[in-house]
mmCIF file of C-alpha atoms and ligand atoms in Angstrom:
data_model
loop_
_atom_site.group_PDB
_atom_site.id
_atom_site.type_symbol
_atom_site.label_atom_id
_atom_site.label_comp_id
_atom_site.label_asym_id
_atom_site.label_seq_id
_atom_site.Cartn_x
_atom_site.Cartn_y
_atom_site.Cartn_z
ATOM 1 C CA UNK A 10 47.603 63.072 39.202
ATOM 2 C CA UNK A 11 46.715 61.450 36.381
ATOM 3 C CA UNK A 12 42.980 61.658 35.362
ATOM 4 C CA UNK A 13 42.423 57.999 34.916
ATOM 5 C CA UNK A 14 41.936 55.145 37.566
ATOM 6 C CA UNK A 15 41.269 51.560 37.863
ATOM 7 C CA UNK A 16 37.749 50.506 38.677
ATOM 8 C CA UNK A 17 35.793 47.248 38.859
ATOM 9 C CA UNK A 18 32.606 48.109 37.085
ATOM 10 C CA UNK A 19 29.522 45.687 37.250
ATOM 11 C CA UNK A 20 26.949 45.807 34.098
ATOM 12 C CA UNK A 21 24.718 42.993 35.482
ATOM 13 C CA UNK A 22 24.324 39.885 37.014
ATOM 14 C CA UNK A 23 27.686 37.879 36.180
ATOM 15 C CA UNK A 24 28.735 40.700 33.912
ATOM 16 C CA UNK A 25 31.607 42.450 35.956
ATOM 17 C CA UNK A 26 34.965 43.826 34.559
ATOM 18 C CA UNK A 27 37.897 46.011 35.272
ATOM 19 C CA UNK A 28 37.948 49.335 33.401
ATOM 20 C CA UNK A 29 39.755 52.500 33.194
ATOM 21 C CA UNK A 30 37.531 55.322 34.079
ATOM 22 C CA UNK A 31 37.684 59.280 34.520
ATOM 23 C CA UNK A 32 38.767 60.134 38.306
ATOM 24 C CA UNK A 33 35.315 61.681 39.043
ATOM 25 C CA UNK A 34 34.912 65.456 39.233
ATOM 26 C CA UNK A 35 33.762 66.557 42.912
ATOM 27 C CA UNK A 36 30.230 68.663 43.428
ATOM 28 C CA UNK A 37 29.678 70.825 46.284
ATOM 29 C CA UNK A 38 29.872 69.320 49.672
ATOM 30 C CA UNK A 39 32.014 66.148 48.175
ATOM 31 C CA UNK A 40 35.176 64.655 49.256
ATOM 32 C CA UNK A 41 37.308 62.499 46.862
ATOM 33 C CA UNK A 42 39.323 59.693 48.384
ATOM 34 C CA UNK A 43 42.043 57.701 47.586
ATOM 35 C CA UNK A 44 41.032 54.035 48.394
ATOM 36 C CA UNK A 45 43.294 52.005 50.879
ATOM 37 C CA UNK A 46 41.493 48.918 50.797
ATOM 38 C CA UNK A 47 37.700 47.560 50.176
ATOM 39 C CA UNK A 48 36.494 44.253 51.609
ATOM 40 C CA UNK A 49 34.322 41.968 49.645
ATOM 41 C CA UNK A 50 30.822 41.302 51.562
ATOM 42 C CA UNK A 51 28.771 38.201 51.126
ATOM 43 C CA UNK A 52 26.428 40.707 49.634
ATOM 44 C CA UNK A 53 28.723 41.717 46.801
ATOM 45 C CA UNK A 54 29.347 37.993 46.003
ATOM 46 C CA UNK A 55 25.663 37.164 45.738
ATOM 47 C CA UNK A 56 24.871 40.500 43.799
ATOM 48 C CA UNK A 57 27.435 39.133 41.108
ATOM 49 C CA UNK A 58 26.023 35.643 40.932
ATOM 50 C CA UNK A 59 22.639 37.368 40.338
ATOM 51 C CA UNK A 60 20.527 36.595 43.151
ATOM 52 C CA UNK A 61 16.903 38.232 43.340
ATOM 53 C CA UNK A 62 17.399 40.361 46.055
ATOM 54 C CA UNK A 63 19.538 42.380 44.090
ATOM 55 C CA UNK A 64 18.587 42.056 40.419
ATOM 56 C CA UNK A 65 14.699 41.598 40.939
ATOM 57 C CA UNK A 66 12.460 38.476 40.199
ATOM 58 C CA UNK A 67 10.663 36.355 42.628
ATOM 59 C CA UNK A 68 8.434 39.278 43.666
ATOM 60 C CA UNK A 69 11.147 41.452 44.575
ATOM 61 C CA UNK A 70 11.989 44.545 42.739
ATOM 62 C CA UNK A 71 15.727 45.322 41.490
ATOM 63 C CA UNK A 72 17.841 46.990 43.890
ATOM 64 C CA UNK A 73 20.787 47.309 41.710
ATOM 65 C CA UNK A 74 21.240 49.863 38.995
ATOM 66 C CA UNK A 75 24.268 49.324 36.728
ATOM 67 C CA UNK A 76 26.903 50.206 35.714
ATOM 68 C CA UNK A 77 28.519 50.685 39.213
ATOM 69 C CA UNK A 78 31.675 50.243 41.199
ATOM 70 C CA UNK A 79 30.907 47.587 43.930
ATOM 71 C CA UNK A 80 32.241 47.599 47.328
ATOM 72 C CA UNK A 81 30.722 49.229 50.701
ATOM 73 C CA UNK A 82 33.473 48.096 52.828
ATOM 74 C CA UNK A 83 36.178 50.652 51.831
ATOM 75 C CA UNK A 84 38.279 53.722 53.474
ATOM 76 C CA UNK A 85 41.096 55.769 52.455
ATOM 77 C CA UNK A 86 42.910 59.154 52.379
ATOM 78 C CA UNK A 87 41.009 62.573 51.555
ATOM 79 C CA UNK A 88 42.529 63.829 48.466
ATOM 80 C CA UNK A 89 40.204 66.701 47.634
ATOM 81 C CA UNK A 90 37.269 68.546 49.221
ATOM 82 C CA UNK A 91 34.646 70.362 47.265
ATOM 83 C CA UNK A 92 33.144 73.449 49.252
ATOM 84 C CA UNK A 93 32.011 72.785 52.956
ATOM 85 C CA UNK A 94 31.734 68.955 54.641
ATOM 86 C CA UNK A 95 30.941 68.437 57.919
ATOM 87 C CA UNK A 96 33.303 66.572 60.374
ATOM 88 C CA UNK A 97 36.446 68.646 60.123
ATOM 89 C CA UNK A 98 37.966 66.835 57.298
ATOM 90 C CA UNK A 99 41.279 67.825 55.313
ATOM 91 C CA UNK A 100 43.060 66.628 52.635
ATOM 92 C CA UNK A 101 45.214 63.729 53.944
ATOM 93 C CA UNK A 102 42.915 62.688 56.704
ATOM 94 C CA UNK A 103 42.194 58.856 56.923
ATOM 95 C CA UNK A 104 38.571 58.200 56.472
ATOM 96 C CA UNK A 105 35.718 55.804 56.453
ATOM 97 C CA UNK A 106 32.184 56.452 55.286
ATOM 98 C CA UNK A 107 29.210 54.449 56.720
ATOM 99 C CA UNK A 108 27.785 52.236 53.909
ATOM 100 C CA UNK A 109 24.444 53.823 53.658
ATOM 101 C CA UNK A 110 24.128 57.430 52.412
ATOM 102 C CA UNK A 111 20.806 58.362 53.912
ATOM 103 C CA UNK A 112 18.609 60.682 52.035
ATOM 104 C CA UNK A 113 17.900 62.599 55.030
ATOM 105 C CA UNK A 114 14.243 63.471 54.000
ATOM 106 C CA UNK A 115 12.109 60.160 54.192
ATOM 107 C CA UNK A 116 9.730 59.440 57.045
ATOM 108 C CA UNK A 117 12.494 57.267 58.528
ATOM 109 C CA UNK A 118 15.602 59.705 58.113
ATOM 110 C CA UNK A 119 13.251 62.308 59.713
ATOM 111 C CA UNK A 120 12.917 60.328 62.763
ATOM 112 C CA UNK A 121 16.578 59.660 63.101
ATOM 113 C CA UNK A 122 16.486 55.824 61.764
ATOM 114 C CA UNK A 123 18.586 56.744 58.890
ATOM 115 C CA UNK A 124 19.847 53.170 58.467
ATOM 116 C CA UNK A 125 16.413 52.158 57.360
ATOM 117 C CA UNK A 126 16.174 55.436 55.001
ATOM 118 C CA UNK A 127 13.602 54.339 52.269
ATOM 119 C CA UNK A 128 15.658 55.057 49.430
ATOM 120 C CA UNK A 129 18.326 52.899 51.159
ATOM 121 C CA UNK A 130 21.489 53.867 49.135
ATOM 122 C CA UNK A 131 24.385 51.724 50.071
ATOM 123 C CA UNK A 132 27.553 52.413 47.978
ATOM 124 C CA UNK A 133 28.333 50.049 45.348
ATOM 125 C CA UNK A 134 25.026 48.906 44.012
ATOM 126 C CA UNK A 135 23.757 52.062 41.662
ATOM 127 C CA UNK A 136 25.394 54.015 39.160
ATOM 128 C CA UNK A 137 25.141 57.350 41.213
ATOM 129 C CA UNK A 138 26.687 55.818 44.419
ATOM 130 C CA UNK A 139 29.944 53.915 43.235
ATOM 131 C CA UNK A 140 31.600 51.854 45.643
ATOM 132 C CA UNK A 141 35.046 51.269 46.699
ATOM 133 C CA UNK A 142 36.584 48.537 44.438
ATOM 134 C CA UNK A 143 38.603 51.155 42.577
ATOM 135 C CA UNK A 144 41.424 53.404 43.211
ATOM 136 C CA UNK A 145 39.364 56.352 44.031
ATOM 137 C CA UNK A 146 35.957 57.029 45.387
ATOM 138 C CA UNK A 147 33.281 60.067 45.876
ATOM 139 C CA UNK A 148 31.876 60.466 49.599
ATOM 140 C CA UNK A 149 28.861 62.629 48.454
ATOM 141 C CA UNK A 150 26.925 65.079 50.499
ATOM 142 C CA UNK A 151 24.940 63.365 52.988
ATOM 143 C CA UNK A 152 27.427 60.626 53.572
ATOM 144 C CA UNK A 153 28.346 59.906 57.422
ATOM 145 C CA UNK A 154 32.140 59.829 57.544
ATOM 146 C CA UNK A 155 34.597 59.165 60.445
ATOM 147 C CA UNK A 156 38.069 59.638 61.096
ATOM 148 C CA UNK A 157 40.215 56.586 60.926
ATOM 149 C CA UNK A 158 43.409 56.519 63.363
ATOM 150 C CA UNK A 159 46.431 55.976 61.473
ATOM 151 C CA UNK A 160 47.508 53.492 63.987
ATOM 152 C CA UNK A 161 44.837 51.088 62.924
ATOM 153 C CA UNK A 162 46.233 48.470 60.272
ATOM 154 C CA UNK A 163 44.901 48.125 57.066
ATOM 155 C CA UNK A 164 43.273 44.798 58.056
ATOM 156 C CA UNK A 165 41.656 46.755 61.147
ATOM 157 C CA UNK A 166 40.327 49.318 59.269
ATOM 158 C CA UNK A 167 39.033 47.119 56.591
ATOM 159 C CA UNK A 168 36.847 45.266 59.469
ATOM 160 C CA UNK A 169 35.239 48.711 60.724
ATOM 161 C CA UNK A 170 32.030 48.086 58.647
ATOM 162 C CA UNK A 171 31.665 44.519 58.969
ATOM 163 C CA UNK A 172 32.036 44.542 62.658
ATOM 164 C CA UNK A 173 30.030 47.698 63.136
ATOM 165 C CA UNK A 174 27.322 45.643 61.831
ATOM 166 C CA UNK A 175 27.758 42.778 64.195
ATOM 167 C CA UNK A 176 27.508 45.039 66.856
ATOM 168 C CA UNK A 177 24.396 46.271 65.764
ATOM 169 C CA UNK A 178 23.096 42.529 65.685
ATOM 170 C CA UNK A 179 24.446 42.158 69.025
ATOM 171 C CA UNK A 180 22.518 45.212 70.336
ATOM 172 C CA UNK A 181 19.618 44.026 69.192
ATOM 173 C CA UNK A 182 19.717 40.726 70.995
ATOM 174 C CA UNK A 183 19.722 42.685 74.324
ATOM 175 C CA UNK A 184 22.062 40.277 76.097
ATOM 176 C CA UNK A 185 22.021 39.783 79.949
ATOM 177 C CA UNK A 186 24.674 38.425 81.822
ATOM 178 C CA UNK A 187 22.366 35.416 82.727
ATOM 179 C CA UNK A 188 21.815 34.565 78.943
ATOM 180 C CA UNK A 189 22.922 31.431 76.980
ATOM 181 C CA UNK A 190 23.693 32.762 73.651
ATOM 182 C CA UNK A 191 23.893 30.742 70.233
ATOM 183 C CA UNK A 192 25.507 32.476 67.173
ATOM 184 C CA UNK A 193 24.976 30.644 64.151
ATOM 185 C CA UNK A 194 27.447 31.477 61.654
ATOM 186 C CA UNK A 195 31.046 32.056 62.161
ATOM 187 C CA UNK A 196 32.040 34.185 59.038
ATOM 188 C CA UNK A 197 33.510 37.652 59.650
ATOM 189 C CA UNK A 198 30.045 39.039 60.816
ATOM 190 C CA UNK A 199 29.691 35.875 63.389
ATOM 191 C CA UNK A 200 33.293 36.412 64.690
ATOM 192 C CA UNK A 201 32.693 40.203 64.940
ATOM 193 C CA UNK A 202 29.889 39.522 67.268
ATOM 194 C CA UNK A 203 31.865 37.073 69.291
ATOM 195 C CA UNK A 204 34.078 39.633 69.914
ATOM 196 C CA UNK A 205 31.648 42.370 70.325
ATOM 197 C CA UNK A 206 29.681 39.878 73.244
ATOM 198 C CA UNK A 207 33.333 39.409 74.789
ATOM 199 C CA UNK A 208 33.946 43.098 74.949
ATOM 200 C CA UNK A 209 30.692 45.080 75.735
ATOM 201 C CA UNK A 210 27.780 42.291 76.416
ATOM 202 C CA UNK A 211 29.003 39.546 78.873
ATOM 203 C CA UNK A 212 26.891 36.431 78.834
ATOM 204 C CA UNK A 213 26.534 33.399 80.791
ATOM 205 C CA UNK A 214 27.684 30.854 77.972
ATOM 206 C CA UNK A 215 28.417 31.672 74.072
ATOM 207 C CA UNK A 216 28.058 28.966 71.625
ATOM 208 C CA UNK A 217 28.938 29.132 68.054
ATOM 209 C CA UNK A 218 28.029 27.048 65.184
ATOM 210 C CA UNK A 219 29.622 27.149 61.981
ATOM 211 C CA UNK A 220 30.058 24.001 59.442
ATOM 212 C CA UNK A 221 33.728 25.061 58.844
ATOM 213 C CA UNK A 222 36.108 24.031 61.724
ATOM 214 C CA UNK A 223 38.846 26.711 60.536
ATOM 215 C CA UNK A 224 36.068 29.261 61.622
ATOM 216 C CA UNK A 225 35.348 27.633 64.688
ATOM 217 C CA UNK A 226 38.699 27.673 65.746
ATOM 218 C CA UNK A 227 38.640 31.547 65.380
ATOM 219 C CA UNK A 228 35.436 31.814 67.136
ATOM 220 C CA UNK A 229 37.208 29.906 70.154
ATOM 221 C CA UNK A 230 40.150 32.163 70.059
ATOM 222 C CA UNK A 231 38.067 35.264 70.290
ATOM 223 C CA UNK A 232 35.850 34.106 73.157
ATOM 224 C CA UNK A 233 33.605 31.523 72.327
ATOM 225 C CA UNK A 234 32.989 29.174 75.177
ATOM 226 C CA UNK A 235 31.514 26.294 73.223
ATOM 227 C CA UNK A 236 31.828 25.729 69.430
ATOM 228 C CA UNK A 237 29.817 23.102 67.466
ATOM 229 C CA UNK A 238 29.794 21.648 63.686
ATOM 230 C CA UNK A 239 26.512 20.649 63.005
ATOM 231 C CA UNK A 240 27.878 18.399 60.252
ATOM 232 C CA UNK A 241 29.725 16.273 63.080
ATOM 233 C CA UNK A 242 27.605 17.026 66.194
ATOM 234 C CA UNK A 243 23.885 16.869 66.985
ATOM 235 C CA UNK A 244 23.885 20.541 67.632
ATOM 236 C CA UNK A 245 20.588 20.893 68.994
ATOM 237 C CA UNK A 246 21.135 17.991 71.555
ATOM 238 C CA UNK A 247 24.308 19.744 72.423
ATOM 239 C CA UNK A 248 22.578 23.038 73.358
ATOM 240 C CA UNK A 249 19.835 21.281 75.044
ATOM 241 C CA UNK A 250 22.544 19.398 76.980
ATOM 242 C CA UNK A 251 24.421 22.599 77.805
ATOM 243 C CA UNK A 252 21.264 24.265 79.139
ATOM 244 C CA UNK A 253 19.557 21.646 81.061
ATOM 245 C CA UNK A 254 17.175 20.717 78.641
ATOM 246 C CA UNK A 255 15.788 24.498 78.118
ATOM 247 C CA UNK A 256 17.326 25.610 75.339
ATOM 248 C CA UNK A 257 19.137 28.969 74.424
ATOM 249 C CA UNK A 258 17.896 32.138 75.466
ATOM 250 C CA UNK A 259 19.028 33.835 72.592
ATOM 251 C CA UNK A 260 19.953 32.767 68.834
ATOM 252 C CA UNK A 261 21.581 34.961 66.228
ATOM 253 C CA UNK A 262 21.201 33.776 62.933
ATOM 254 C CA UNK A 263 24.186 35.060 60.702
ATOM 255 C CA UNK A 264 25.075 32.259 58.589
ATOM 256 C CA UNK A 265 22.594 32.897 55.501
ATOM 257 C CA UNK A 266 21.159 29.282 55.486
ATOM 258 C CA UNK A 267 17.534 28.947 55.304
ATOM 259 C CA UNK A 268 18.026 25.889 57.442
ATOM 260 C CA UNK A 269 19.653 27.838 60.339
ATOM 261 C CA UNK A 270 16.093 29.486 60.826
ATOM 262 C CA UNK A 271 14.426 26.185 61.734
ATOM 263 C CA UNK A 272 17.344 25.005 63.618
ATOM 264 C CA UNK A 273 17.102 28.434 65.848
ATOM 265 C CA UNK A 274 13.741 28.018 66.323
ATOM 266 C CA UNK A 275 14.221 24.298 67.591
ATOM 267 C CA UNK A 276 17.124 25.508 69.701
ATOM 268 C CA UNK A 277 15.636 28.293 71.356
ATOM 269 C CA UNK A 278 13.908 28.303 74.596
ATOM 270 C CA UNK A 279 10.121 29.449 75.260
ATOM 271 C CA UNK A 280 10.054 33.061 75.376
ATOM 272 C CA UNK A 281 13.660 33.193 74.004
ATOM 273 C CA UNK A 282 14.885 36.085 71.484
ATOM 274 C CA UNK A 283 15.495 35.049 67.658
ATOM 275 C CA UNK A 284 17.746 37.769 66.030
ATOM 276 C CA UNK A 285 17.603 37.395 62.169
ATOM 277 C CA UNK A 286 20.859 39.068 60.562
ATOM 278 C CA UNK A 287 21.475 37.352 57.260
ATOM 279 C CA UNK A 288 20.646 38.205 53.465
ATOM 280 C CA UNK A 289 19.411 34.622 52.638
ATOM 281 C CA UNK A 290 19.854 33.150 49.283
ATOM 282 C CA UNK A 291 16.209 31.863 48.983
ATOM 283 C CA UNK A 292 13.219 31.899 51.032
ATOM 284 C CA UNK A 293 12.875 29.638 54.063
ATOM 285 C CA UNK A 294 9.870 27.661 55.191
ATOM 286 C CA UNK A 295 8.977 27.342 58.785
ATOM 287 C CA UNK A 296 5.817 26.428 60.650
ATOM 288 C CA UNK A 297 5.097 29.915 61.938
ATOM 289 C CA UNK A 298 2.916 29.089 64.975
ATOM 290 C CA UNK A 299 6.184 28.150 66.963
ATOM 291 C CA UNK A 300 6.692 31.812 67.263
ATOM 292 C CA UNK A 301 3.350 32.262 69.067
ATOM 293 C CA UNK A 302 1.306 29.125 70.374
ATOM 294 C CA UNK A 303 4.537 27.085 70.969
ATOM 295 C CA UNK A 304 7.357 29.300 72.281
ATOM 296 C CA UNK A 305 6.183 32.763 72.326
ATOM 297 C CA UNK A 306 9.403 33.873 70.617
ATOM 298 C CA UNK A 307 10.523 37.293 70.345
ATOM 299 C CA UNK A 308 11.847 37.957 66.800
ATOM 300 C CA UNK A 309 14.129 41.091 66.287
ATOM 301 C CA UNK A 310 15.731 41.885 63.098
ATOM 302 C CA UNK A 311 19.039 43.717 62.498
ATOM 303 C CA UNK A 312 20.500 45.732 59.527
ATOM 304 C CA UNK A 313 23.156 47.785 58.681
ATOM 305 C CA UNK A 314 25.040 49.526 61.721
ATOM 306 C CA UNK A 315 23.375 52.397 62.934
ATOM 307 C CA UNK A 316 25.635 54.381 65.437
ATOM 308 C CA UNK A 317 27.846 51.563 65.715
ATOM 309 C CA UNK A 318 31.278 52.786 63.467
ATOM 310 C CA UNK A 319 32.727 55.044 66.599
ATOM 311 C CA UNK A 320 32.543 52.243 69.081
ATOM 312 C CA UNK A 321 34.208 49.835 66.663
ATOM 313 C CA UNK A 322 36.879 51.959 65.773
ATOM 314 C CA UNK A 323 37.666 52.967 69.489
ATOM 315 C CA UNK A 324 37.474 49.066 70.280
ATOM 316 C CA UNK A 325 40.436 48.358 67.753
ATOM 317 C CA UNK A 326 42.308 51.155 69.303
ATOM 318 C CA UNK A 327 41.582 49.532 72.954
ATOM 319 C CA UNK A 328 42.529 46.249 71.257
ATOM 320 C CA UNK A 329 39.364 44.738 72.265
ATOM 321 C CA UNK A 330 38.964 43.995 68.745
ATOM 322 C CA UNK A 331 40.958 41.873 66.631
ATOM 323 C CA UNK A 332 41.565 41.368 62.931
ATOM 324 C CA UNK A 333 44.036 38.724 62.946
ATOM 325 C CA UNK A 334 42.841 35.871 61.142
ATOM 326 C CA UNK A 335 39.583 37.265 60.315
ATOM 327 C CA UNK A 336 41.248 38.914 57.438
ATOM 328 C CA UNK A 337 42.175 35.951 55.663
ATOM 329 C CA UNK A 338 43.014 37.081 52.153
ATOM 330 C CA UNK A 339 44.268 40.272 50.491
ATOM 331 C CA UNK A 340 44.212 40.796 46.679
ATOM 332 C CA UNK A 341 45.322 43.521 44.309
ATOM 333 C CA UNK A 342 42.504 45.101 42.716
ATOM 334 C CA UNK A 343 43.412 44.027 39.306
ATOM 335 C CA UNK A 344 43.071 40.531 40.777
ATOM 336 C CA UNK A 345 39.326 40.869 41.586
ATOM 337 C CA UNK A 346 38.180 38.148 39.740
ATOM 338 C CA UNK A 347 40.342 35.645 41.851
ATOM 339 C CA UNK A 348 39.455 37.455 45.012
ATOM 340 C CA UNK A 349 35.526 37.317 44.376
ATOM 341 C CA UNK A 350 36.380 33.339 43.823
ATOM 342 C CA UNK A 351 38.405 33.249 47.086
ATOM 343 C CA UNK A 352 35.574 35.066 49.055
ATOM 344 C CA UNK A 353 33.265 32.300 47.857
ATOM 345 C CA UNK A 354 35.505 29.618 49.197
ATOM 346 C CA UNK A 355 35.463 27.679 52.337
ATOM 347 C CA UNK A 356 38.816 28.953 53.228
ATOM 348 C CA UNK A 357 38.186 32.519 53.186
ATOM 349 C CA UNK A 358 36.720 34.545 55.920
ATOM 350 C CA UNK A 359 37.354 38.188 55.067
ATOM 351 C CA UNK A 360 38.823 39.001 51.530
ATOM 352 C CA UNK A 361 40.002 42.325 50.995
ATOM 353 C CA UNK A 362 41.127 44.218 47.656
ATOM 354 C CA UNK A 363 44.023 46.625 47.993
ATOM 355 C CA UNK A 364 44.593 49.014 44.884
HETATM 356 ZN ZN1 ZN B 426 28.784 44.454 54.017
HETATM 357 ZN ZN1 ZN B 427 15.833 58.560 53.947
#
């Protein structure tokens, strides 16, 4: 095995490049994997563009600690193990790691709320926790790893991370069979929510909104009852018409557009539930009194995907989850720059990099 590998390296906002780096040496309790593929997350694109949520500013501390290799949606095969690792892994196994590596000792970790870990170390944003846009990656001590069946395609396995996040969002919504649910945003995560609702959480009516018709077609294919493009349809009126003027029971915001927050608050019925999921590119300004005095809305957040990976892996095995059309582009690792551009574009849903 050569001792060098190709890796995308981020030095700062808009300062990314590809380099030859040493294949990392393992410490006790670590696994080295050869990457099979790594998806590009909207968060990776936003980090490269330099939004304050990642690099600080606008009253926010910096999250990124360069230089680092981006990518938290990766998986591969174990090529080396140092010492003991939990989970019965051996060289040759196909493996995926949850995107967060919990510290195990903070207030949240001690209570089992590991996805809210105070240190919040996610692969691909910090120099001590490199991600999967490389030929190899280290799964450190404390990482949460799962076996990936060989029968899953590369595209399916690449969706385990995002669809796990989708599943978390859907669980937070606490859907009942009586509910009319609106999902705002039919990117990878919204499409994962559509598939999760169809597989596990039947509802009365599932409505999906997006500004891109191609995504709406995918939403319909995977189980949306009604799809609406707010560019060409009065979506608020349409949802009112579909609910006898009452409004939807549940609104899940996964578009990343600050305007989708107001849209949801208008669309939702009194005592309905609003699930906020997106990483917004900027603040959203609303009249907060609509939450209490006007509608008595329940607001629930959703972050990462605690206890969701096994369900999604099984879902792909059981063919209740589908990757077709959701993974829209596949690039070679060397073409990472082009891949980031594609991920930003309107034609793409999920873009993956394959070393
Ligand atoms: Zn992601
Ligand atoms: Zn912690």
